[in-house]
Amino acid sequence: MKVERMFLVLALRANLAACLIIASCVRESRPPSDQIVSIGSHRLQMHLEGKGAPTVVIDAGITDQLDKLRPLQERVAQVTHVITYNRAGYGQSEPGPMPRHSGREAEELKALLEKATVPGPYVLVGHSLGALNMQVFASKYPDKVAGMVLLDPPPLSFILGQEYKDLGVMAEWMTAEWQAIADSTVKSPDAREQARSSFFQMIASEHREMFGETARTVDAISTFGDMPLVVLAAGKPNPAFGEVAEEYQRYWIGQSRALADRSTNGKFILAEGASHYLYLDVPELVAQNILSVVNEVREKTWGGVEITPTEATLIIAKCAEAMGGAAKIKNIRALRAEVVYPDHEASAVLHEIRRPNLIRTERPGEYVAIFDGRLGAMLEYDPAKPDQAPVPQNLPAEAARGFETDLIWFFPSFFDFPTEYAGIIESNGTKCHKLVVTLPLGTRAEYLVDARTYMVKTIAVDETYQGQTFHMEREWLDFESVQGIIYPSRMSYPGRDGKTATAEIMKVEFNPLLSEDRFKIPARAR
């Protein structure tokens, strides 16, 4: 096939693509799970799914909007948090500053993630032009990137103008066609036509820069260090390239293979029968390789404690597994513990908890205290007085918060209440993850979780009462298995004489039968 005939074929394909693009660039209403986030110069549309860390961020190829990535996003979101977004001018995203090279688009993606408070480090996934953007992002912000998966990235020496120059001429023609469509409607009073013009203005600039500034920026990247990197290449030639299709495909595959070598932890995978749209042709292969990088990052980041994690989700999940398994922890709805405090009287104190926010504390013959986080109230009974029925007594809010803290000592409240990750710290020679939990009345409890065993090590809270702030801290000691749950048999605490004392947990029972009446607060006492 002569170059002129190849040019005609590509022209027809480009015109067909333009018709399809026109239909897709109209700004329709966004799904409820989408967000529109201002990054200062303009606003960008993003779609979030799933939970967990690390967050996977996916960037599509030229002309493709985030909806096209939805099946892949849903598959990966079964395991972790995933974000797709529309670059400037795509979908509900507003047009952005020109020119649209990868350096600018990487900066805008960083601003989007920061404004949307999406913590890193990220696993980046890019298809085609998106793969160039992600390489630039990883080079500019290496501390924010934990791994990368590149789907059929454009061959570098081609976009640099060094190889297959005839095809480069055709690419220039396609850019000119898109620019012409943008220019023809730029002054239209019709909003749909203006959206069309903005969209083609953006993609024309992206395509032009892909063979200019973007190519030079990517070429300047010498290494990705030891970052987990997977490069997936399509094996199926594009028949539009005529006689050179197979030769060009072999060349493209070679370029992708060389790209994988830019990381000492790089891997190249060839999808033999797949076209350029790998995530449509071999979706499970793509998802599996993304998740393999996610799992590698999780092991490196949280298993080995080399990198500081930025979300509490994984730490909480690992703690649940360490205590006996997520299913068992989830099934615990109540617990009863009999505890002897040596600097108090010798009789045991009975603590009864119903998740998430009911606790009843009783010292037989002396008092019963009930806290209900839903009502924000505390009652104290005094049955010790002879010939008198227990009388409800409202306690001040400060005292109520004091009894609220009993929730945190006996069961990890990060399983039930909002939790923030506060980094890795060292406690008496042990590396620990710090989790900060906010309880219903505003009490903030700090848990230190052993970074190796993922068992709770210490629990601390600052409690203010009558103008004075008291720092209270307890350490879980001597773990034993109780009904299949790993639980401490002793607990250190600050004694009344100011010295550390050790409480003995004499008996623990999970899911005992606790009637509603045991936690009932009479309406008159609220």
Coordinates of C-alpha atoms in Angstrom, one line a residue:
M1 CA 0.0 0.0 0.0
K2 CA 1.4 3.4 -1.0
V3 CA 1.7 6.2 1.5
E4 CA -1.0 8.2 -0.3
R5 CA -3.5 5.4 0.0
M6 CA -2.5 4.9 3.7
F7 CA -3.1 8.6 4.1
L8 CA -6.6 8.3 2.6
V9 CA -7.5 5.4 4.9
L10 CA -6.4 7.3 8.0
A11 CA -8.2 10.4 6.8
L12 CA -11.5 8.4 6.6
R13 CA -10.8 6.9 10.0
A14 CA -10.1 10.3 11.4
N15 CA -13.3 11.7 10.0
L16 CA -15.3 8.8 11.5
A17 CA -13.6 9.3 14.8
A18 CA -14.4 13.0 14.7
C19 CA -18.1 12.2 14.3
L20 CA -18.0 9.9 17.2
I21 CA -16.1 12.3 19.3
I22 CA -18.5 15.1 18.6
A23 CA -21.3 13.0 20.0
S24 CA -19.3 12.2 23.1
C25 CA -18.0 15.7 23.9
V26 CA -21.5 17.1 24.7
R27 CA -21.6 17.8 28.5
E28 CA -24.2 15.6 29.9
S29 CA -25.2 15.4 33.6
R30 CA -22.7 13.6 35.7
P31 CA -23.4 10.6 37.9
P32 CA -23.9 11.3 41.7
S33 CA -20.6 9.7 42.6
D34 CA -18.6 12.1 40.4
Q35 CA -17.1 15.3 41.8
I36 CA -16.2 18.6 40.2
V37 CA -13.1 20.0 41.9
S38 CA -11.6 23.4 41.3
I39 CA -7.8 23.5 40.9
G40 CA -7.7 27.3 40.6
S41 CA -7.4 27.9 36.9
H42 CA -10.4 25.6 36.0
R43 CA -12.5 22.7 37.4
L44 CA -12.0 19.0 36.7
Q45 CA -14.4 16.1 36.9
M46 CA -13.3 13.0 38.8
H47 CA -15.0 9.7 39.7
L48 CA -14.2 7.7 42.9
E49 CA -14.9 4.1 43.7
G50 CA -13.7 1.6 46.3
K51 CA -11.9 1.8 49.6
G52 CA -8.4 1.0 50.8
A53 CA -4.8 1.9 50.0
P54 CA -2.9 2.6 47.9
T55 CA -5.1 4.7 45.7
V56 CA -5.1 3.8 42.0
V57 CA -5.3 6.8 39.6
I58 CA -6.2 6.1 36.0
D59 CA -5.6 8.4 33.0
A60 CA -7.2 7.6 29.6
G61 CA -5.9 8.0 26.1
I62 CA -6.5 11.0 23.8
T63 CA -10.2 11.7 23.1
D64 CA -11.3 9.1 25.7
Q65 CA -13.4 10.1 28.7
L66 CA -13.6 8.5 32.1
D67 CA -16.8 6.6 31.3
K68 CA -14.8 4.4 29.0
L69 CA -12.7 3.3 31.9
R70 CA -15.7 2.5 34.2
P71 CA -15.6 -1.3 33.8
L72 CA -11.9 -1.4 34.7
Q73 CA -12.4 1.0 37.6
E74 CA -15.2 -1.1 39.0
R75 CA -13.1 -4.3 38.8
V76 CA -10.0 -2.8 40.6
A77 CA -12.3 -1.0 43.1
Q78 CA -13.3 -4.4 44.5
V79 CA -9.8 -4.4 46.1
T80 CA -8.8 -0.7 46.6
H81 CA -9.6 2.9 46.1
V82 CA -9.7 3.9 42.4
I83 CA -9.9 7.4 40.8
T84 CA -10.6 8.2 37.1
Y85 CA -10.9 11.8 35.9
N86 CA -11.5 13.8 32.8
R87 CA -8.6 16.0 31.7
A88 CA -9.3 19.7 30.9
G89 CA -12.1 20.1 28.2
Y90 CA -13.2 16.4 28.5
G91 CA -16.7 15.6 29.8
Q92 CA -17.7 17.9 32.7
S93 CA -14.2 19.2 33.0
E94 CA -13.6 22.8 32.0
P95 CA -11.0 23.8 29.4
G96 CA -7.6 24.5 30.8
P97 CA -4.6 26.7 30.0
M98 CA -2.7 26.0 26.8
P99 CA -0.6 24.3 25.5
R100 CA -1.8 20.9 26.7
H101 CA 1.5 19.1 27.2
S102 CA 2.1 16.3 29.7
G103 CA 4.0 18.5 32.1
R104 CA 1.0 20.8 32.5
E105 CA -1.4 17.9 32.7
A106 CA 0.7 16.2 35.4
E107 CA 0.7 19.4 37.4
E108 CA -3.1 19.6 37.1
L109 CA -3.6 16.0 38.2
K110 CA -1.4 16.7 41.3
A111 CA -3.5 19.7 42.1
L112 CA -6.7 17.7 41.6
L113 CA -5.6 15.0 44.0
E114 CA -4.5 17.6 46.6
K115 CA -7.7 19.7 46.4
A116 CA -9.8 16.5 46.6
T117 CA -7.7 15.4 49.6
V118 CA -6.8 12.1 48.1
P119 CA -3.7 10.9 50.0
G120 CA -0.7 9.2 48.3
P121 CA 1.4 7.3 47.5
Y122 CA -0.5 6.4 44.3
V123 CA -0.4 3.5 41.8
L124 CA -0.6 5.3 38.4
V125 CA -2.2 3.7 35.4
G126 CA -2.1 5.3 32.0
H127 CA -3.3 4.3 28.6
S128 CA -1.7 5.7 25.4
L129 CA -1.3 9.5 26.0
G130 CA -2.3 8.9 29.6
A131 CA 0.8 6.6 29.9
L132 CA 3.0 9.6 28.9
N133 CA 1.2 11.8 31.4
M134 CA 1.8 9.3 34.2
Q135 CA 5.5 8.9 33.3
V136 CA 5.9 12.6 33.7
F137 CA 3.9 12.7 36.9
A138 CA 6.1 9.9 38.4
S139 CA 9.2 11.8 37.3
K140 CA 8.1 15.1 38.7
Y141 CA 6.6 13.8 42.0
P142 CA 8.4 10.5 42.8
D143 CA 7.6 10.7 46.5
K144 CA 3.9 10.6 45.7
V145 CA 4.1 7.5 43.4
A146 CA 4.5 3.9 44.7
G147 CA 4.0 2.0 41.4
M148 CA 3.0 2.4 37.8
V149 CA 1.2 0.4 35.0
L150 CA 1.5 1.7 31.5
L151 CA -0.9 0.4 28.8
D152 CA 0.5 0.5 25.3
P153 CA 2.3 3.8 25.6
P154 CA 3.2 5.6 22.4
P155 CA 6.6 4.6 21.0
L156 CA 9.0 7.2 22.1
S157 CA 11.3 7.4 19.1
F158 CA 8.3 7.8 16.8
I159 CA 6.8 10.7 18.7
L160 CA 10.2 12.3 18.8
G161 CA 10.2 12.2 15.0
Q162 CA 13.1 9.8 14.7
E163 CA 11.3 6.7 13.2
Y164 CA 8.4 6.2 10.7
K165 CA 8.3 9.8 9.6
D166 CA 5.6 9.2 7.0
L167 CA 3.3 8.2 9.8
G168 CA 4.4 11.3 11.6
V169 CA 3.1 13.4 8.7
M170 CA -0.2 11.8 9.0
A171 CA -0.3 12.5 12.7
E172 CA 0.3 16.2 11.9
W173 CA -2.7 16.1 9.5
M174 CA -4.9 14.6 12.2
T175 CA -3.9 17.4 14.5
A176 CA -4.7 20.0 11.9
E177 CA -8.2 18.4 11.3
W178 CA -9.0 18.6 15.0
Q179 CA -7.8 22.2 15.2
A180 CA -10.0 23.1 12.2
I181 CA -13.1 21.7 13.9
A182 CA -12.3 23.7 17.0
D183 CA -11.8 26.9 15.0
S184 CA -15.0 26.5 13.0
T185 CA -17.2 26.6 16.1
V186 CA -15.3 28.8 18.5
K187 CA -17.6 31.8 18.0
S188 CA -20.9 29.9 18.0
P189 CA -23.5 31.2 20.4
D190 CA -24.7 27.7 20.9
A191 CA -23.5 26.1 24.2
R192 CA -23.2 22.7 22.6
E193 CA -21.1 24.0 19.8
Q194 CA -18.9 25.9 22.3
A195 CA -18.3 22.7 24.3
R196 CA -17.4 20.9 21.0
S197 CA -15.0 23.7 20.1
S198 CA -13.3 23.5 23.6
F199 CA -13.0 19.8 23.4
F200 CA -11.3 19.8 20.0
Q201 CA -9.1 22.6 21.0
M202 CA -7.9 20.6 24.0
I203 CA -7.3 17.3 22.0
A204 CA -5.6 19.1 19.1
S205 CA -3.2 20.7 21.6
E206 CA -2.6 17.4 23.4
H207 CA -1.9 15.7 20.1
R208 CA 0.4 18.4 18.8
E209 CA 2.4 18.5 22.1
M210 CA 2.6 14.7 22.2
F211 CA 5.0 15.0 19.2
G212 CA 6.7 18.0 20.7
E213 CA 7.1 19.1 24.4
T214 CA 5.6 15.9 25.8
A215 CA 7.9 13.7 23.8
R216 CA 10.9 15.7 24.8
T217 CA 9.9 15.6 28.5
V218 CA 9.4 11.9 28.5
D219 CA 12.7 11.3 26.7
A220 CA 14.5 13.2 29.4
I221 CA 13.4 10.7 32.0
S222 CA 16.3 8.3 32.5
T223 CA 15.0 6.0 35.2
F224 CA 12.2 5.2 37.6
G225 CA 14.6 3.7 40.1
D226 CA 13.2 0.5 41.7
M227 CA 9.6 1.5 41.4
P228 CA 7.2 -1.4 40.6
L229 CA 6.5 -0.9 36.9
V230 CA 4.5 -2.9 34.4
V231 CA 4.4 -2.1 30.7
L232 CA 1.7 -3.9 28.8
A233 CA 1.9 -3.9 25.0
A234 CA -0.6 -4.8 22.3
G235 CA 0.4 -7.5 19.9
K236 CA -2.2 -7.0 17.2
P237 CA -1.1 -4.8 14.3
N238 CA -3.4 -2.0 13.2
P239 CA -4.5 -2.8 9.6
A240 CA -4.9 1.0 8.9
F241 CA -1.0 1.1 8.6
G242 CA -1.2 -1.2 5.6
E243 CA 2.0 -3.0 4.5
V244 CA 4.0 -1.6 7.4
A245 CA 1.5 -2.6 10.0
E246 CA 3.2 -5.7 11.2
E247 CA 6.7 -4.2 11.1
Y248 CA 5.5 -1.1 12.9
Q249 CA 3.8 -3.2 15.6
R250 CA 7.1 -5.1 16.2
Y251 CA 8.9 -1.8 16.5
W252 CA 6.2 -0.5 19.0
I253 CA 6.5 -3.7 21.1
G254 CA 10.3 -3.2 21.2
Q255 CA 9.9 0.3 22.4
S256 CA 7.5 -0.8 25.2
R257 CA 10.0 -3.5 26.2
A258 CA 12.8 -1.0 26.5
L259 CA 10.5 1.3 28.6
A260 CA 10.1 -1.5 31.2
D261 CA 13.9 -1.4 31.6
R262 CA 13.7 2.1 33.0
S263 CA 13.0 0.5 36.4
T264 CA 15.1 -2.1 38.1
N265 CA 11.7 -3.5 39.2
G266 CA 10.1 -3.3 35.7
K267 CA 8.1 -6.0 33.9
F268 CA 7.1 -6.3 30.3
I269 CA 4.0 -8.2 29.2
L270 CA 2.8 -8.7 25.6
A271 CA -0.9 -9.3 25.0
E272 CA -0.6 -11.2 21.7
G273 CA -4.1 -10.9 20.3
A274 CA -5.1 -7.5 21.8
S275 CA -5.4 -4.2 20.0
H276 CA -4.3 -0.8 21.3
Y277 CA -7.4 -0.7 23.7
L278 CA -6.0 -3.3 26.1
Y279 CA -8.4 -2.6 28.9
L280 CA -11.3 -3.4 26.5
D281 CA -9.7 -6.4 24.7
V282 CA -8.1 -8.1 27.7
P283 CA -9.7 -6.4 30.8
E284 CA -8.8 -9.2 33.3
L285 CA -5.2 -9.2 32.3
V286 CA -5.0 -5.4 32.8
A287 CA -6.8 -5.6 36.1
Q288 CA -4.6 -8.5 37.4
N289 CA -1.5 -6.5 36.6
I290 CA -2.8 -3.4 38.3
L291 CA -3.6 -5.4 41.4
S292 CA -0.3 -7.2 41.4
V293 CA 1.4 -3.8 41.7
V294 CA -1.1 -2.8 44.4
N295 CA -0.3 -5.9 46.4
E296 CA 3.4 -5.4 45.9
V297 CA 3.1 -1.8 47.2
R298 CA 1.0 -3.0 50.2
E299 CA 3.6 -5.5 51.1
K300 CA 6.5 -3.1 50.7
T301 CA 4.7 -0.2 52.3
W302 CA 2.8 -1.7 55.2
G303 CA 4.4 -5.2 55.6
G304 CA 8.0 -4.0 55.7
V305 CA 7.3 -0.5 57.1
E306 CA 9.7 1.1 54.7
I307 CA 7.2 3.7 53.4
T308 CA 4.7 5.6 55.5
P309 CA 1.2 4.6 54.7
T310 CA -1.4 7.4 54.4
E311 CA -4.7 5.7 55.1
A312 CA -6.0 4.0 58.2
T313 CA -8.0 1.4 56.2
L314 CA -5.3 -1.1 55.7
I315 CA -3.9 -0.8 59.2
I316 CA -7.4 -1.5 60.7
A317 CA -7.9 -4.5 58.4
K318 CA -4.5 -6.0 59.4
C319 CA -5.3 -5.4 63.1
A320 CA -8.6 -7.2 62.6
E321 CA -6.8 -10.2 61.1
A322 CA -4.2 -10.2 63.9
M323 CA -6.9 -10.3 66.6
G324 CA -8.7 -13.3 65.0
G325 CA -10.0 -12.3 61.6
A326 CA -12.2 -9.7 60.1
A327 CA -15.3 -11.9 60.2
K328 CA -14.9 -12.6 63.9
I329 CA -14.3 -9.0 64.8
K330 CA -17.3 -7.9 62.8
N331 CA -19.5 -10.4 64.6
I332 CA -18.6 -9.1 68.0
R333 CA -21.5 -7.0 69.1
A334 CA -20.9 -7.0 72.9
L335 CA -18.4 -8.0 75.5
R336 CA -18.1 -8.3 79.3
A337 CA -14.8 -8.0 81.2
E338 CA -14.2 -8.4 84.9
V339 CA -11.2 -6.3 85.9
V340 CA -9.3 -6.0 89.2
Y341 CA -7.5 -2.6 89.7
P342 CA -4.9 -3.2 92.5
D343 CA -4.8 0.4 93.7
H344 CA -8.6 0.4 94.1
E345 CA -10.5 -2.2 96.2
A346 CA -9.9 -5.9 95.7
S347 CA -13.3 -6.5 94.2
A348 CA -13.6 -6.7 90.4
V349 CA -15.2 -4.0 88.3
L350 CA -17.6 -5.3 85.7
H351 CA -17.4 -3.5 82.3
E352 CA -20.1 -4.4 79.7
I353 CA -20.0 -2.9 76.2
R354 CA -22.5 -3.0 73.4
R355 CA -21.0 -1.8 70.1
P356 CA -20.6 0.8 69.1
N357 CA -21.3 3.2 71.9
L358 CA -23.0 1.7 75.0
I359 CA -21.0 0.9 78.1
R360 CA -22.1 -0.1 81.6
T361 CA -19.6 -0.1 84.4
E362 CA -20.4 -1.6 87.8
R363 CA -18.7 -2.2 91.1
P364 CA -21.1 -4.5 92.9
G365 CA -22.6 -2.8 96.0
E366 CA -21.2 0.6 95.2
Y367 CA -22.2 2.1 91.9
V368 CA -23.5 1.5 88.4
A369 CA -22.5 4.0 85.6
I370 CA -24.1 3.9 82.2
F371 CA -23.0 5.8 79.1
D372 CA -25.0 6.0 75.9
G373 CA -23.2 7.7 73.1
R374 CA -26.4 8.2 71.1
L375 CA -27.9 10.3 73.8
G376 CA -24.7 11.9 74.9
A377 CA -25.7 11.3 78.6
M378 CA -24.3 9.5 81.6
L379 CA -26.1 8.2 84.7
E380 CA -24.6 7.1 87.9
Y381 CA -26.5 5.0 90.4
D382 CA -25.6 4.6 94.1
P383 CA -27.2 1.4 95.4
A384 CA -24.9 1.3 98.4
K385 CA -27.2 3.4 100.6
P386 CA -29.3 1.1 102.7
D387 CA -33.1 1.1 102.3
Q388 CA -33.0 3.4 99.3
A389 CA -33.6 2.6 95.7
P390 CA -30.9 3.6 93.2
V391 CA -31.3 7.3 92.2
P392 CA -30.4 8.5 88.7
Q393 CA -27.9 11.4 88.7
N394 CA -26.9 13.5 85.7
L395 CA -23.2 14.0 85.4
P396 CA -21.6 17.1 83.8
A397 CA -20.6 16.8 80.1
E398 CA -16.9 16.7 81.1
A399 CA -17.6 13.7 83.4
A400 CA -19.6 12.1 80.7
R401 CA -16.6 12.3 78.4
G402 CA -14.5 10.7 81.1
F403 CA -16.8 7.7 81.2
E404 CA -16.9 7.7 77.4
T405 CA -13.2 6.8 77.4
D406 CA -14.0 3.5 78.9
L407 CA -15.1 2.5 75.4
I408 CA -11.6 2.8 74.1
W409 CA -9.7 0.7 76.7
F410 CA -11.5 -2.6 76.2
F411 CA -12.2 -2.7 72.4
P412 CA -10.5 -0.9 69.6
S413 CA -12.8 2.0 68.8
F414 CA -11.2 2.4 65.3
F415 CA -13.4 -0.5 64.3
D416 CA -16.5 1.7 64.9
F417 CA -15.6 5.4 64.7
P418 CA -13.9 7.9 62.3
T419 CA -10.2 7.3 62.3
E420 CA -7.2 9.2 60.9
Y421 CA -3.8 7.8 60.1
A422 CA -1.1 9.8 61.9
G423 CA 2.1 8.1 60.7
I424 CA 4.7 5.7 62.0
I425 CA 6.3 6.5 65.4
E426 CA 8.7 4.6 67.6
S427 CA 7.5 3.6 71.1
N428 CA 10.0 2.0 73.4
G429 CA 12.0 0.6 70.5
T430 CA 8.9 -0.7 68.6
K431 CA 7.7 0.9 65.4
C432 CA 4.0 1.6 65.6
H433 CA 1.3 2.9 63.4
K434 CA -0.6 5.8 65.1
L435 CA -4.4 5.9 64.6
V436 CA -6.4 8.8 66.0
V437 CA -10.1 8.1 66.7
T438 CA -12.9 10.6 67.3
L439 CA -15.6 9.4 69.7
P440 CA -19.2 10.6 69.8
L441 CA -18.7 13.3 72.4
G442 CA -15.6 14.6 70.7
T443 CA -13.0 12.6 72.7
R444 CA -9.9 11.9 70.6
A445 CA -8.1 8.6 71.4
E446 CA -4.7 7.6 70.1
Y447 CA -3.9 4.0 69.4
L448 CA -0.4 2.7 68.7
V449 CA -0.5 -0.5 66.7
D450 CA 2.6 -2.6 66.5
A451 CA 3.8 -2.3 62.9
R452 CA 5.0 -6.0 62.9
T453 CA 2.3 -7.8 64.7
Y454 CA -0.6 -5.4 64.1
M455 CA -1.8 -5.8 67.7
V456 CA -2.8 -2.8 69.8
K457 CA 0.2 -1.7 71.9
T458 CA -0.9 1.4 73.8
I459 CA -4.0 3.6 74.0
A460 CA -3.9 7.2 75.1
V461 CA -6.3 10.1 75.6
D462 CA -6.1 13.6 77.1
E463 CA -9.1 14.3 79.3
T464 CA -10.0 17.8 80.6
Y465 CA -12.1 18.1 83.8
Q466 CA -12.7 21.2 85.9
G467 CA -10.0 23.1 84.0
Q468 CA -7.4 20.4 84.4
T469 CA -6.1 18.1 81.6
F470 CA -5.2 14.6 82.5
H471 CA -3.1 12.4 80.2
M472 CA -4.3 8.7 80.5
E473 CA -2.5 5.9 78.8
R474 CA -2.9 2.1 78.9
E475 CA -0.9 -0.7 77.4
W476 CA -2.3 -4.1 76.4
L477 CA -0.2 -6.9 77.9
D478 CA 0.0 -10.7 77.8
F479 CA -2.3 -11.7 74.9
E480 CA -4.4 -14.8 75.1
S481 CA -7.0 -16.4 72.9
V482 CA -10.6 -16.0 74.2
Q483 CA -13.3 -17.5 72.0
G484 CA -10.9 -17.3 69.1
I485 CA -10.1 -13.6 69.7
I486 CA -6.6 -12.5 70.7
Y487 CA -7.1 -10.3 73.7
P488 CA -5.0 -8.9 76.6
S489 CA -5.0 -10.6 80.0
R490 CA -3.5 -7.6 81.7
M491 CA -3.5 -3.8 81.1
S492 CA -1.2 -1.2 82.5
Y493 CA -2.7 2.1 83.6
P494 CA -1.8 5.3 85.7
G495 CA -2.4 4.4 89.3
R496 CA -3.8 6.8 92.0
D497 CA -0.3 7.4 93.4
G498 CA 0.9 8.6 90.0
K499 CA 2.8 5.4 89.3
T500 CA 2.0 2.8 86.6
A501 CA -0.2 0.0 87.9
T502 CA -1.3 -3.2 86.2
A503 CA -4.9 -4.3 86.1
E504 CA -5.7 -8.0 85.8
I505 CA -8.5 -8.9 83.3
M506 CA -9.9 -11.8 85.2
K507 CA -12.6 -12.9 82.8
V508 CA -13.6 -11.9 79.3
E509 CA -16.7 -13.0 77.4
F510 CA -17.6 -12.0 73.8
N511 CA -21.2 -11.6 72.8
P512 CA -22.8 -12.3 76.2
L513 CA -26.5 -11.9 76.5
L514 CA -26.9 -8.3 77.6
S515 CA -30.5 -7.1 77.7
E516 CA -31.5 -3.6 76.6
D517 CA -32.6 -2.8 80.1
R518 CA -29.1 -3.0 81.4
F519 CA -28.2 0.1 79.3
K520 CA -31.5 1.9 79.6
I521 CA -31.4 5.6 80.5
P522 CA -34.8 6.9 81.9
A523 CA -36.2 9.8 80.0
R524 CA -36.4 12.0 83.1
A525 CA -32.6 11.7 83.6
R526 CA -31.5 12.8 80.1

